[in-house]
PDB file of C-alpha atoms in Angstrom:
ATOM      1  CA  MET D 386     -57.906 -28.740-216.122  1.00  0.00           C
ATOM      2  CA  ALA D 387     -60.213 -31.113-218.008  1.00  0.00           C
ATOM      3  CA  LEU D 388     -57.909 -34.017-217.196  1.00  0.00           C
ATOM      4  CA  VAL D 389     -57.881 -33.112-213.515  1.00  0.00           C
ATOM      5  CA  LEU D 390     -61.687 -32.944-213.397  1.00  0.00           C
ATOM      6  CA  THR D 391     -61.972 -36.267-215.204  1.00  0.00           C
ATOM      7  CA  LEU D 392     -59.636 -38.018-212.792  1.00  0.00           C
ATOM      8  CA  ALA D 393     -61.368 -36.340-209.836  1.00  0.00           C
ATOM      9  CA  THR D 394     -64.572 -38.182-210.703  1.00  0.00           C
ATOM     10  CA  LEU D 395     -62.777 -41.430-209.851  1.00  0.00           C
ATOM     11  CA  VAL D 396     -62.063 -40.357-206.262  1.00  0.00           C
ATOM     12  CA  PRO D 397     -65.482 -41.450-204.874  1.00  0.00           C
ATOM     13  CA  LEU D 398     -64.973 -44.876-206.457  1.00  0.00           C
ATOM     14  CA  LEU D 399     -61.582 -45.132-204.780  1.00  0.00           C
ATOM     15  CA  ILE D 400     -62.975 -44.052-201.393  1.00  0.00           C
ATOM     16  CA  GLY D 401     -65.724 -46.673-201.505  1.00  0.00           C
ATOM     17  CA  ILE D 402     -63.610 -49.417-203.022  1.00  0.00           C
ATOM     18  CA  GLU D 403     -64.208 -51.803-200.084  1.00  0.00           C
ATOM     19  CA  ARG D 404     -67.973 -51.278-200.047  1.00  0.00           C
ATOM     20  CA  THR D 405     -69.051 -51.078-203.663  1.00  0.00           C
ATOM     21  CA  PRO D 406     -69.878 -53.039-205.672  1.00  0.00           C
ATOM     22  CA  LEU D 407     -70.993 -56.055-203.670  1.00  0.00           C
ATOM     23  CA  PRO D 408     -68.655 -59.043-204.143  1.00  0.00           C
ATOM     24  CA  TRP D 409     -69.623 -61.336-206.991  1.00  0.00           C
ATOM     25  CA  ILE D 410     -68.587 -64.857-207.882  1.00  0.00           C
ATOM     26  CA  ASP D 411     -65.818 -63.965-210.348  1.00  0.00           C
ATOM     27  CA  GLU D 412     -64.084 -61.693-207.847  1.00  0.00           C
ATOM     28  CA  ILE D 413     -64.315 -64.295-205.089  1.00  0.00           C
ATOM     29  CA  MET D 414     -62.999 -67.103-207.286  1.00  0.00           C
ATOM     30  CA  MET D 415     -60.112 -65.064-208.686  1.00  0.00           C
ATOM     31  CA  GLU D 416     -58.947 -63.664-205.372  1.00  0.00           C
ATOM     32  CA  SER D 417     -59.283 -67.073-203.709  1.00  0.00           C
ATOM     33  CA  ALA D 418     -57.148 -68.664-206.439  1.00  0.00           C
ATOM     34  CA  ALA D 419     -54.512 -65.925-206.063  1.00  0.00           C
ATOM     35  CA  VAL D 420     -54.435 -66.502-202.296  1.00  0.00           C
ATOM     36  CA  SER D 421     -53.840 -70.206-202.926  1.00  0.00           C
ATOM     37  CA  LEU D 422     -50.968 -69.353-205.264  1.00  0.00           C
ATOM     38  CA  MET D 423     -49.561 -66.884-202.733  1.00  0.00           C
ATOM     39  CA  HIS D 424     -49.383 -69.667-200.144  1.00  0.00           C
ATOM     40  CA  GLY D 425     -47.430 -71.921-202.469  1.00  0.00           C
ATOM     41  CA  GLY D 426     -50.338 -73.945-203.846  1.00  0.00           C
ATOM     42  CA  SER D 427     -51.866 -74.156-207.305  1.00  0.00           C
ATOM     43  CA  ALA D 428     -54.420 -71.701-208.641  1.00  0.00           C
ATOM     44  CA  VAL D 429     -57.364 -73.782-207.383  1.00  0.00           C
ATOM     45  CA  PRO D 430     -59.545 -71.417-205.305  1.00  0.00           C
ATOM     46  CA  THR D 431     -59.147 -72.048-201.585  1.00  0.00           C
ATOM     47  CA  ILE D 432     -62.929 -72.022-201.239  1.00  0.00           C
ATOM     48  CA  GLN D 433     -63.137 -74.984-203.640  1.00  0.00           C
ATOM     49  CA  GLN D 434     -60.300 -77.172-202.390  1.00  0.00           C
ATOM     50  CA  ALA D 435     -62.779 -79.588-200.803  1.00  0.00           C
ATOM     51  CA  TYR D 436     -64.279 -80.291-204.228  1.00  0.00           C
ATOM     52  CA  PRO D 437     -62.367 -83.041-206.089  1.00  0.00           C
ATOM     53  CA  HIS D 438     -63.396 -81.787-209.531  1.00  0.00           C
ATOM     54  CA  ALA D 439     -62.382 -78.154-209.039  1.00  0.00           C
ATOM     55  CA  ARG D 440     -60.001 -76.997-211.767  1.00  0.00           C
ATOM     56  CA  ARG D 441     -57.121 -74.565-211.768  1.00  0.00           C
ATOM     57  CA  GLU D 442     -58.354 -71.111-212.672  1.00  0.00           C
ATOM     58  CA  ASP D 443     -55.088 -70.154-214.367  1.00  0.00           C
ATOM     59  CA  LEU D 444     -55.513 -72.896-216.968  1.00  0.00           C
ATOM     60  CA  PHE D 445     -58.592 -71.053-218.162  1.00  0.00           C
ATOM     61  CA  TYR D 446     -57.794 -67.367-217.674  1.00  0.00           C
ATOM     62  CA  GLY D 447     -54.020 -67.578-217.961  1.00  0.00           C
ATOM     63  CA  PRO D 448     -51.416 -66.879-215.273  1.00  0.00           C
ATOM     64  CA  VAL D 449     -51.294 -63.059-215.327  1.00  0.00           C
ATOM     65  CA  ILE D 450     -54.239 -62.409-213.004  1.00  0.00           C
ATOM     66  CA  PHE D 451     -53.134 -64.827-210.346  1.00  0.00           C
ATOM     67  CA  LYS D 452     -49.381 -64.225-210.364  1.00  0.00           C
ATOM     68  CA  VAL D 453     -49.816 -60.448-210.260  1.00  0.00           C
ATOM     69  CA  GLY D 454     -52.557 -60.778-207.643  1.00  0.00           C
ATOM     70  CA  ALA D 455     -50.472 -63.124-205.471  1.00  0.00           C
ATOM     71  CA  PHE D 456     -47.485 -60.750-205.656  1.00  0.00           C
ATOM     72  CA  TRP D 457     -49.703 -57.742-204.873  1.00  0.00           C
ATOM     73  CA  MET D 458     -51.442 -59.283-201.867  1.00  0.00           C
ATOM     74  CA  ASN D 459     -48.168 -60.662-200.546  1.00  0.00           C
ATOM     75  CA  HIS D 460     -46.935 -57.065-200.259  1.00  0.00           C
ATOM     76  CA  PHE D 461     -50.160 -55.195-199.468  1.00  0.00           C
ATOM     77  CA  GLY D 462     -52.202 -57.765-197.590  1.00  0.00           C
ATOM     78  CA  VAL D 463     -55.260 -59.870-198.328  1.00  0.00           C
ATOM     79  CA  SER D 464     -58.294 -57.602-198.330  1.00  0.00           C
ATOM     80  CA  ALA D 465     -61.038 -56.374-200.625  1.00  0.00           C
ATOM     81  CA  ALA D 466     -59.330 -53.000-200.970  1.00  0.00           C
ATOM     82  CA  SER D 467     -55.972 -54.576-201.840  1.00  0.00           C
ATOM     83  CA  TRP D 468     -57.419 -56.881-204.485  1.00  0.00           C
ATOM     84  CA  ARG D 469     -59.765 -54.298-206.001  1.00  0.00           C
ATOM     85  CA  SER D 470     -57.029 -51.696-206.187  1.00  0.00           C
ATOM     86  CA  LEU D 471     -55.518 -53.704-209.048  1.00  0.00           C
ATOM     87  CA  SER D 472     -58.630 -53.287-211.180  1.00  0.00           C
ATOM     88  CA  PHE D 473     -58.717 -49.609-210.173  1.00  0.00           C
ATOM     89  CA  ILE D 474     -55.129 -49.132-211.369  1.00  0.00           C
ATOM     90  CA  GLY D 475     -56.024 -50.935-214.585  1.00  0.00           C
ATOM     91  CA  GLY D 476     -58.965 -48.577-215.130  1.00  0.00           C
ATOM     92  CA  LEU D 477     -56.823 -45.523-214.488  1.00  0.00           C
ATOM     93  CA  LEU D 478     -54.207 -46.749-216.975  1.00  0.00           C
ATOM     94  CA  THR D 479     -56.926 -47.453-219.541  1.00  0.00           C
ATOM     95  CA  ILE D 480     -58.177 -43.874-219.254  1.00  0.00           C
ATOM     96  CA  LEU D 481     -54.699 -42.385-219.622  1.00  0.00           C
ATOM     97  CA  LEU D 482     -53.753 -44.691-222.505  1.00  0.00           C
ATOM     98  CA  SER D 483     -56.896 -43.734-224.421  1.00  0.00           C
ATOM     99  CA  GLY D 484     -55.645 -40.151-224.413  1.00  0.00           C
ATOM    100  CA  ALA D 485     -52.135 -41.232-225.363  1.00  0.00           C
ATOM    101  CA  ILE D 486     -53.493 -43.135-228.380  1.00  0.00           C
ATOM    102  CA  VAL D 487     -55.325 -40.004-229.555  1.00  0.00           C
ATOM    103  CA  ILE D 488     -52.110 -37.974-229.296  1.00  0.00           C
ATOM    104  CA  ALA D 489     -50.151 -40.704-231.110  1.00  0.00           C
ATOM    105  CA  LEU D 490     -52.626 -40.362-233.999  1.00  0.00           C
ATOM    106  CA  GLY D 491     -51.762 -36.668-234.301  1.00  0.00           C
ATOM    107  CA  ASP D 492     -54.485 -34.889-232.358  1.00  0.00           C
ATOM    108  CA  GLY D 493     -53.921 -32.454-229.505  1.00  0.00           C
ATOM    109  CA  TRP D 494     -54.562 -32.406-225.772  1.00  0.00           C
ATOM    110  CA  VAL D 495     -58.117 -31.115-226.146  1.00  0.00           C
ATOM    111  CA  VAL D 496     -59.247 -34.142-228.151  1.00  0.00           C
ATOM    112  CA  ALA D 497     -57.211 -36.411-225.885  1.00  0.00           C
ATOM    113  CA  CYS D 498     -58.997 -35.040-222.825  1.00  0.00           C
ATOM    114  CA  PHE D 499     -62.347 -35.639-224.497  1.00  0.00           C
ATOM    115  CA  ALA D 500     -61.288 -39.227-225.172  1.00  0.00           C
ATOM    116  CA  MET D 501     -60.206 -39.750-221.566  1.00  0.00           C
ATOM    117  CA  ALA D 502     -63.411 -38.199-220.237  1.00  0.00           C
ATOM    118  CA  ALA D 503     -65.501 -40.428-222.502  1.00  0.00           C
ATOM    119  CA  MET D 504     -63.601 -43.483-221.300  1.00  0.00           C
ATOM    120  CA  ALA D 505     -63.920 -42.484-217.630  1.00  0.00           C
ATOM    121  CA  TYR D 506     -67.675 -41.904-217.897  1.00  0.00           C
ATOM    122  CA  LEU D 507     -68.483 -45.147-219.687  1.00  0.00           C
ATOM    123  CA  PRO D 508     -70.969 -47.258-217.677  1.00  0.00           C
ATOM    124  CA  GLU D 509     -68.695 -50.262-218.245  1.00  0.00           C
ATOM    125  CA  MET D 510     -65.783 -48.415-216.654  1.00  0.00           C
ATOM    126  CA  GLY D 511     -67.840 -47.432-213.622  1.00  0.00           C
ATOM    127  CA  SER D 512     -68.967 -51.016-213.079  1.00  0.00           C
ATOM    128  CA  HIS D 513     -65.555 -52.635-213.549  1.00  0.00           C
ATOM    129  CA  ILE D 514     -62.960 -50.211-212.236  1.00  0.00           C
ATOM    130  CA  ASN D 515     -63.337 -51.478-208.670  1.00  0.00           C
ATOM    131  CA  SER D 516     -65.146 -54.754-209.269  1.00  0.00           C
ATOM    132  CA  GLY D 517     -62.301 -57.091-208.377  1.00  0.00           C
ATOM    133  CA  ARG D 518     -62.170 -58.496-211.896  1.00  0.00           C
ATOM    134  CA  PHE D 519     -59.178 -57.899-214.138  1.00  0.00           C
ATOM    135  CA  ASP D 520     -61.104 -56.621-217.172  1.00  0.00           C
ATOM    136  CA  THR D 521     -59.612 -53.160-216.802  1.00  0.00           C
ATOM    137  CA  VAL D 522     -56.081 -54.586-216.605  1.00  0.00           C
ATOM    138  CA  THR D 523     -56.682 -56.592-219.776  1.00  0.00           C
ATOM    139  CA  VAL D 524     -57.974 -53.530-221.628  1.00  0.00           C
ATOM    140  CA  ALA D 525     -55.007 -51.494-220.393  1.00  0.00           C
ATOM    141  CA  LEU D 526     -52.634 -54.121-221.815  1.00  0.00           C
ATOM    142  CA  GLU D 527     -54.530 -54.047-225.114  1.00  0.00           C
ATOM    143  CA  PHE D 528     -54.396 -50.245-225.272  1.00  0.00           C
ATOM    144  CA  LEU D 529     -50.690 -50.305-224.429  1.00  0.00           C
ATOM    145  CA  ALA D 530     -50.070 -52.732-227.298  1.00  0.00           C
ATOM    146  CA  LEU D 531     -51.971 -50.471-229.703  1.00  0.00           C
ATOM    147  CA  LEU D 532     -50.060 -47.404-228.530  1.00  0.00           C
ATOM    148  CA  LEU D 533     -46.717 -49.168-229.009  1.00  0.00           C
ATOM    149  CA  VAL D 534     -47.676 -50.203-232.551  1.00  0.00           C
ATOM    150  CA  LEU D 535     -48.752 -46.651-233.418  1.00  0.00           C
ATOM    151  CA  LEU D 536     -45.494 -45.230-232.075  1.00  0.00           C
ATOM    152  CA  ALA D 537     -43.442 -47.876-233.898  1.00  0.00           C
ATOM    153  CA  LEU D 538     -45.090 -46.937-237.198  1.00  0.00           C
ATOM    154  CA  GLN D 539     -43.867 -43.344-236.761  1.00  0.00           C
ATOM    155  CA  ILE D 540     -40.216 -44.189-236.113  1.00  0.00           C
ATOM    156  CA  ASP D 541     -37.698 -44.820-238.905  1.00  0.00           C
ATOM    157  CA  SER D 542     -34.890 -46.119-236.706  1.00  0.00           C
ATOM    158  CA  PRO D 543     -34.298 -49.730-235.576  1.00  0.00           C
ATOM    159  CA  ILE D 544     -35.844 -48.815-232.211  1.00  0.00           C
ATOM    160  CA  ARG D 545     -39.219 -49.414-233.852  1.00  0.00           C
ATOM    161  CA  PHE D 546     -38.596 -53.158-233.689  1.00  0.00           C
ATOM    162  CA  VAL D 547     -38.135 -52.888-229.940  1.00  0.00           C
ATOM    163  CA  LEU D 548     -41.531 -51.176-229.753  1.00  0.00           C
ATOM    164  CA  PHE D 549     -43.100 -53.874-231.925  1.00  0.00           C
ATOM    165  CA  ALA D 550     -41.607 -56.535-229.637  1.00  0.00           C
ATOM    166  CA  LEU D 551     -43.007 -54.767-226.567  1.00  0.00           C
ATOM    167  CA  ALA D 552     -46.375 -54.612-228.329  1.00  0.00           C
ATOM    168  CA  GLY D 553     -46.225 -58.379-228.790  1.00  0.00           C
ATOM    169  CA  LEU D 554     -45.460 -58.715-225.095  1.00  0.00           C
ATOM    170  CA  SER D 555     -48.514 -56.605-224.237  1.00  0.00           C
ATOM    171  CA  PHE D 556     -50.769 -58.573-226.579  1.00  0.00           C
ATOM    172  CA  SER D 557     -49.647 -61.851-225.004  1.00  0.00           C
ATOM    173  CA  GLY D 558     -50.140 -60.398-221.517  1.00  0.00           C
ATOM    174  CA  ALA D 559     -53.724 -59.529-222.429  1.00  0.00           C
ATOM    175  CA  VAL D 560     -54.403 -63.011-223.805  1.00  0.00           C
ATOM    176  CA  LEU D 561     -52.901 -64.641-220.722  1.00  0.00           C
ATOM    177  CA  SER D 562     -55.169 -62.586-218.460  1.00  0.00           C
ATOM    178  CA  THR D 563     -58.390 -63.686-220.176  1.00  0.00           C
ATOM    179  CA  PRO D 564     -59.108 -65.628-223.373  1.00  0.00           C
ATOM    180  CA  ARG D 565     -61.556 -62.880-224.329  1.00  0.00           C
ATOM    181  CA  ALA D 566     -58.502 -60.953-225.538  1.00  0.00           C
ATOM    182  CA  LEU D 567     -58.044 -63.517-228.322  1.00  0.00           C
ATOM    183  CA  LEU D 568     -60.795 -61.769-230.281  1.00  0.00           C
ATOM    184  CA  PHE D 569     -59.038 -58.442-229.810  1.00  0.00           C
ATOM    185  CA  CYS D 570     -55.777 -59.931-231.110  1.00  0.00           C
ATOM    186  CA  ALA D 571     -57.654 -61.331-234.097  1.00  0.00           C
ATOM    187  CA  GLY D 572     -58.893 -57.805-234.798  1.00  0.00           C
ATOM    188  CA  ALA D 573     -55.330 -56.487-234.540  1.00  0.00           C
ATOM    189  CA  GLY D 574     -54.177 -59.125-236.999  1.00  0.00           C
ATOM    190  CA  LEU D 575     -56.937 -58.147-239.422  1.00  0.00           C
ATOM    191  CA  GLY D 576     -56.043 -54.477-239.053  1.00  0.00           C
ATOM    192  CA  ALA D 577     -52.384 -55.228-239.764  1.00  0.00           C
ATOM    193  CA  ALA D 578     -53.315 -57.311-242.822  1.00  0.00           C
ATOM    194  CA  ILE D 579     -55.494 -54.546-244.281  1.00  0.00           C
ATOM    195  CA  ALA D 580     -52.773 -51.944-243.680  1.00  0.00           C
ATOM    196  CA  LEU D 581     -50.210 -54.175-245.418  1.00  0.00           C
ATOM    197  CA  LEU D 582     -52.506 -54.774-248.387  1.00  0.00           C
ATOM    198  CA  ARG D 583     -52.978 -51.029-248.778  1.00  0.00           C
ATOM    199  CA  TRP D 584     -49.345 -50.024-248.212  1.00  0.00           C
ATOM    200  CA  ARG D 585     -46.829 -52.660-249.248  1.00  0.00           C
ATOM    201  CA  ARG D 586     -43.844 -51.672-247.116  1.00  0.00           C
ATOM    202  CA  ALA D 587     -41.258 -54.226-245.999  1.00  0.00           C
ATOM    203  CA  HIS D 588     -40.598 -52.612-242.632  1.00  0.00           C
ATOM    204  CA  TYR D 589     -44.316 -52.653-241.807  1.00  0.00           C
ATOM    205  CA  LEU D 590     -44.426 -56.376-242.533  1.00  0.00           C
ATOM    206  CA  THR D 591     -41.254 -56.989-240.523  1.00  0.00           C
ATOM    207  CA  GLY D 592     -42.564 -55.008-237.572  1.00  0.00           C
ATOM    208  CA  PHE D 593     -45.915 -56.774-237.475  1.00  0.00           C
ATOM    209  CA  LEU D 594     -44.120 -60.124-237.732  1.00  0.00           C
ATOM    210  CA  VAL D 595     -41.871 -59.213-234.787  1.00  0.00           C
ATOM    211  CA  ALA D 596     -44.921 -58.395-232.669  1.00  0.00           C
ATOM    212  CA  ALA D 597     -46.664 -61.611-233.725  1.00  0.00           C
ATOM    213  CA  LEU D 598     -43.632 -63.808-233.104  1.00  0.00           C
ATOM    214  CA  VAL D 599     -43.021 -62.352-229.647  1.00  0.00           C
ATOM    215  CA  GLY D 600     -46.671 -62.706-228.671  1.00  0.00           C
ATOM    216  CA  ILE D 601     -47.049 -66.236-230.023  1.00  0.00           C
ATOM    217  CA  GLY D 602     -43.670 -67.210-228.565  1.00  0.00           C
ATOM    218  CA  ILE D 603     -44.687 -66.133-225.058  1.00  0.00           C
ATOM    219  CA  LEU D 604     -48.039 -67.895-225.396  1.00  0.00           C
ATOM    220  CA  GLY D 605     -46.279 -71.009-226.658  1.00  0.00           C
ATOM    221  CA  ALA D 606     -43.756 -70.935-223.811  1.00  0.00           C
ATOM    222  CA  TRP D 607     -46.486 -70.762-221.176  1.00  0.00           C
ATOM    223  CA  THR D 608     -48.622 -73.496-222.729  1.00  0.00           C
ATOM    224  CA  ALA D 609     -45.526 -75.688-223.062  1.00  0.00           C
ATOM    225  CA  SER D 610     -44.806 -75.198-219.360  1.00  0.00           C
ATOM    226  CA  GLN D 611     -48.308 -76.576-218.718  1.00  0.00           C
ATOM    227  CA  GLY D 612     -47.790 -79.583-220.970  1.00  0.00           C
ATOM    228  CA  MET D 613     -49.904 -78.147-223.779  1.00  0.00           C
ATOM    229  CA  THR D 614     -49.607 -76.290-227.062  1.00  0.00           C
ATOM    230  CA  PRO D 615     -51.541 -73.143-228.025  1.00  0.00           C
ATOM    231  CA  VAL D 616     -53.875 -75.324-230.109  1.00  0.00           C
ATOM    232  CA  SER D 617     -54.510 -77.832-227.320  1.00  0.00           C
ATOM    233  CA  TRP D 618     -55.111 -74.912-224.924  1.00  0.00           C
ATOM    234  CA  MET D 619     -57.791 -73.591-227.278  1.00  0.00           C
ATOM    235  CA  ARG D 620     -59.385 -77.029-227.237  1.00  0.00           C
ATOM    236  CA  TYR D 621     -59.281 -77.028-223.456  1.00  0.00           C
ATOM    237  CA  LEU D 622     -60.975 -73.615-223.358  1.00  0.00           C
ATOM    238  CA  HIS D 623     -63.716 -74.912-225.618  1.00  0.00           C
ATOM    239  CA  GLN D 624     -64.162 -78.022-223.511  1.00  0.00           C
ATOM    240  CA  VAL D 625     -64.534 -76.288-220.158  1.00  0.00           C
ATOM    241  CA  SER D 626     -66.754 -73.498-221.479  1.00  0.00           C
ATOM    242  CA  SER D 627     -69.322 -75.564-223.373  1.00  0.00           C
ATOM    243  CA  GLY D 628     -71.035 -77.595-220.690  1.00  0.00           C
ATOM    244  CA  ASP D 629     -74.102 -76.581-218.699  1.00  0.00           C
ATOM    245  CA  LYS D 630     -76.209 -74.168-220.775  1.00  0.00           C
ATOM    246  CA  GLN D 631     -77.379 -72.367-217.641  1.00  0.00           C
ATOM    247  CA  ASP D 632     -74.493 -70.043-216.911  1.00  0.00           C
ATOM    248  CA  VAL D 633     -72.573 -71.097-213.828  1.00  0.00           C
ATOM    249  CA  SER D 634     -68.820 -70.840-213.389  1.00  0.00           C
ATOM    250  CA  SER D 635     -67.126 -71.831-216.626  1.00  0.00           C
ATOM    251  CA  LEU D 636     -64.603 -73.790-214.593  1.00  0.00           C
ATOM    252  CA  LEU D 637     -67.388 -75.949-213.202  1.00  0.00           C
ATOM    253  CA  GLY D 638     -68.719 -76.840-216.631  1.00  0.00           C
ATOM    254  CA  GLY D 639     -70.730 -73.732-217.413  1.00  0.00           C
ATOM    255  CA  THR D 640     -70.662 -71.491-220.449  1.00  0.00           C
ATOM    256  CA  TRP D 641     -70.465 -67.780-221.197  1.00  0.00           C
ATOM    257  CA  LEU D 642     -73.180 -68.134-223.838  1.00  0.00           C
ATOM    258  CA  GLY D 643     -75.895 -69.376-221.508  1.00  0.00           C
ATOM    259  CA  ALA D 644     -79.033 -70.239-223.441  1.00  0.00           C
ATOM    260  CA  THR D 645     -78.431 -67.648-226.148  1.00  0.00           C
ATOM    261  CA  ARG D 646     -77.606 -68.355-229.775  1.00  0.00           C
ATOM    262  CA  ILE D 647     -75.499 -66.432-232.245  1.00  0.00           C
ATOM    263  CA  SER D 648     -77.655 -64.805-234.919  1.00  0.00           C
ATOM    264  CA  VAL D 649     -76.704 -63.786-238.427  1.00  0.00           C
ATOM    265  CA  LEU D 650     -76.767 -60.136-237.316  1.00  0.00           C
ATOM    266  CA  ASP D 651     -74.120 -60.898-234.696  1.00  0.00           C
ATOM    267  CA  ILE D 652     -71.768 -61.839-237.532  1.00  0.00           C
ATOM    268  CA  VAL D 653     -72.823 -59.443-240.301  1.00  0.00           C
ATOM    269  CA  PHE D 654     -72.886 -56.278-238.161  1.00  0.00           C
ATOM    270  CA  PRO D 655     -69.242 -56.452-236.948  1.00  0.00           C
ATOM    271  CA  LEU D 656     -68.054 -57.298-240.466  1.00  0.00           C
ATOM    272  CA  GLY D 657     -69.969 -54.324-241.804  1.00  0.00           C
ATOM    273  CA  LEU D 658     -68.331 -52.066-239.221  1.00  0.00           C
ATOM    274  CA  VAL D 659     -64.907 -53.362-240.257  1.00  0.00           C
ATOM    275  CA  ILE D 660     -65.599 -52.477-243.884  1.00  0.00           C
ATOM    276  CA  VAL D 661     -66.979 -49.029-243.046  1.00  0.00           C
ATOM    277  CA  SER D 662     -64.157 -48.161-240.623  1.00  0.00           C
ATOM    278  CA  ALA D 663     -61.468 -49.288-243.058  1.00  0.00           C
ATOM    279  CA  THR D 664     -63.077 -47.299-245.892  1.00  0.00           C
ATOM    280  CA  LEU D 665     -63.299 -44.153-243.768  1.00  0.00           C
ATOM    281  CA  ALA D 666     -59.712 -44.569-242.604  1.00  0.00           C
ATOM    282  CA  PHE D 667     -58.476 -44.880-246.186  1.00  0.00           C
ATOM    283  CA  ALA D 668     -60.479 -41.861-247.322  1.00  0.00           C
ATOM    284  CA  TYR D 669     -59.429 -39.719-244.353  1.00  0.00           C
ATOM    285  CA  ARG D 670     -55.736 -39.871-245.226  1.00  0.00           C
ATOM    286  CA  ALA D 671     -55.885 -40.541-248.956  1.00  0.00           C
ATOM    287  CA  VAL D 672     -55.218 -36.937-250.088  1.00  0.00           C
ATOM    288  CA  ARG D 673     -52.207 -36.462-247.826  1.00  0.00           C
ATOM    289  CA  SER D 674     -50.736 -39.848-248.736  1.00  0.00           C
ATOM    290  CA  ILE D 675     -50.993 -39.066-252.458  1.00  0.00           C
ATOM    291  CA  ARG D 676     -49.447 -35.629-252.016  1.00  0.00           C
ATOM    292  CA  VAL D 677     -46.326 -36.853-250.219  1.00  0.00           C
ATOM    293  CA  GLY D 678     -46.034 -39.908-252.446  1.00  0.00           C
ATOM    294  CA  HIS D 679     -45.942 -42.474-249.640  1.00  0.00           C
ATOM    295  CA  PRO D 680     -48.167 -43.534-246.772  1.00  0.00           C
ATOM    296  CA  THR D 681     -48.028 -41.284-243.747  1.00  0.00           C
ATOM    297  CA  SER D 682     -47.428 -42.896-240.385  1.00  0.00           C
ATOM    298  CA  ASP D 683     -50.773 -41.785-239.013  1.00  0.00           C
ATOM    299  CA  SER D 684     -52.648 -43.084-242.065  1.00  0.00           C
ATOM    300  CA  VAL D 685     -51.325 -46.610-241.510  1.00  0.00           C
ATOM    301  CA  GLY D 686     -51.951 -46.298-237.786  1.00  0.00           C
ATOM    302  CA  LEU D 687     -55.498 -45.055-238.312  1.00  0.00           C
ATOM    303  CA  VAL D 688     -56.392 -48.008-240.537  1.00  0.00           C
ATOM    304  CA  PHE D 689     -54.811 -50.460-238.092  1.00  0.00           C
ATOM    305  CA  LEU D 690     -56.525 -48.905-235.076  1.00  0.00           C
ATOM    306  CA  SER D 691     -59.921 -48.551-236.778  1.00  0.00           C
ATOM    307  CA  VAL D 692     -60.166 -52.193-237.799  1.00  0.00           C
ATOM    308  CA  THR D 693     -58.758 -53.451-234.502  1.00  0.00           C
ATOM    309  CA  ALA D 694     -61.212 -51.382-232.462  1.00  0.00           C
ATOM    310  CA  VAL D 695     -64.172 -52.752-234.360  1.00  0.00           C
TER     311      VAL D 695
END
């Protein structure tokens, strides 16, 4: 019942998907680039094709947004509702996957419903679920990757390597939908490293390596198809996002940082949260791990998830 009520709160957002929120520049640029790709062109927004210095949007964000968007609009038409429905589906999947992650960690449906309700009622979810941006799709891919890793850690058969490979696929899909996901993947790598340092198990190491190799391999294949390497792509991202300090489109030489500067607190606070979350995760499962003589699947998963989430 709680799940039904939670999902019911999304109905008004779905009904007003064409009217709210008002279109903003990111939505217009992304949809315009997908329309260009749908018509056989490059991912240069159709509204910018008269500008000689306009760049391809997919070289910055990655190809996922625009290829999926072009496929979607080719089948369901070019409209605000069609385009925004993708972010709505991404938000719905994010809500459901948050509950699935809770269950994968060993809790029941009651806690899972609380998790889904909390995710659905987040202000960020309400402002992005029908915004026309792909943030919700990216988060859904990240949550799917985490869920696959948690499930793989609980399986003793070779099928776990298939799940790790699918997790790598999901991680790479998130990165190739926005470079913001690179920070999330860095957190996942840190979480995996801490789990391995605590529990030295060969199959954990092998599984994490499978996920990393698949993810990096897909990223490398795409960058190679664009005449780049992952390293040169990072340099390109830095180049196009470090121009004008007054935030305009990053593809036109702007920057996400605007006129702000990174303070010491911006660095120390996240590191402190990593330490606290890892310590709590170790303590939470320490007694059970000692009793059975080996790390439990949910103890490893909890450490990995805690550090990654931070």
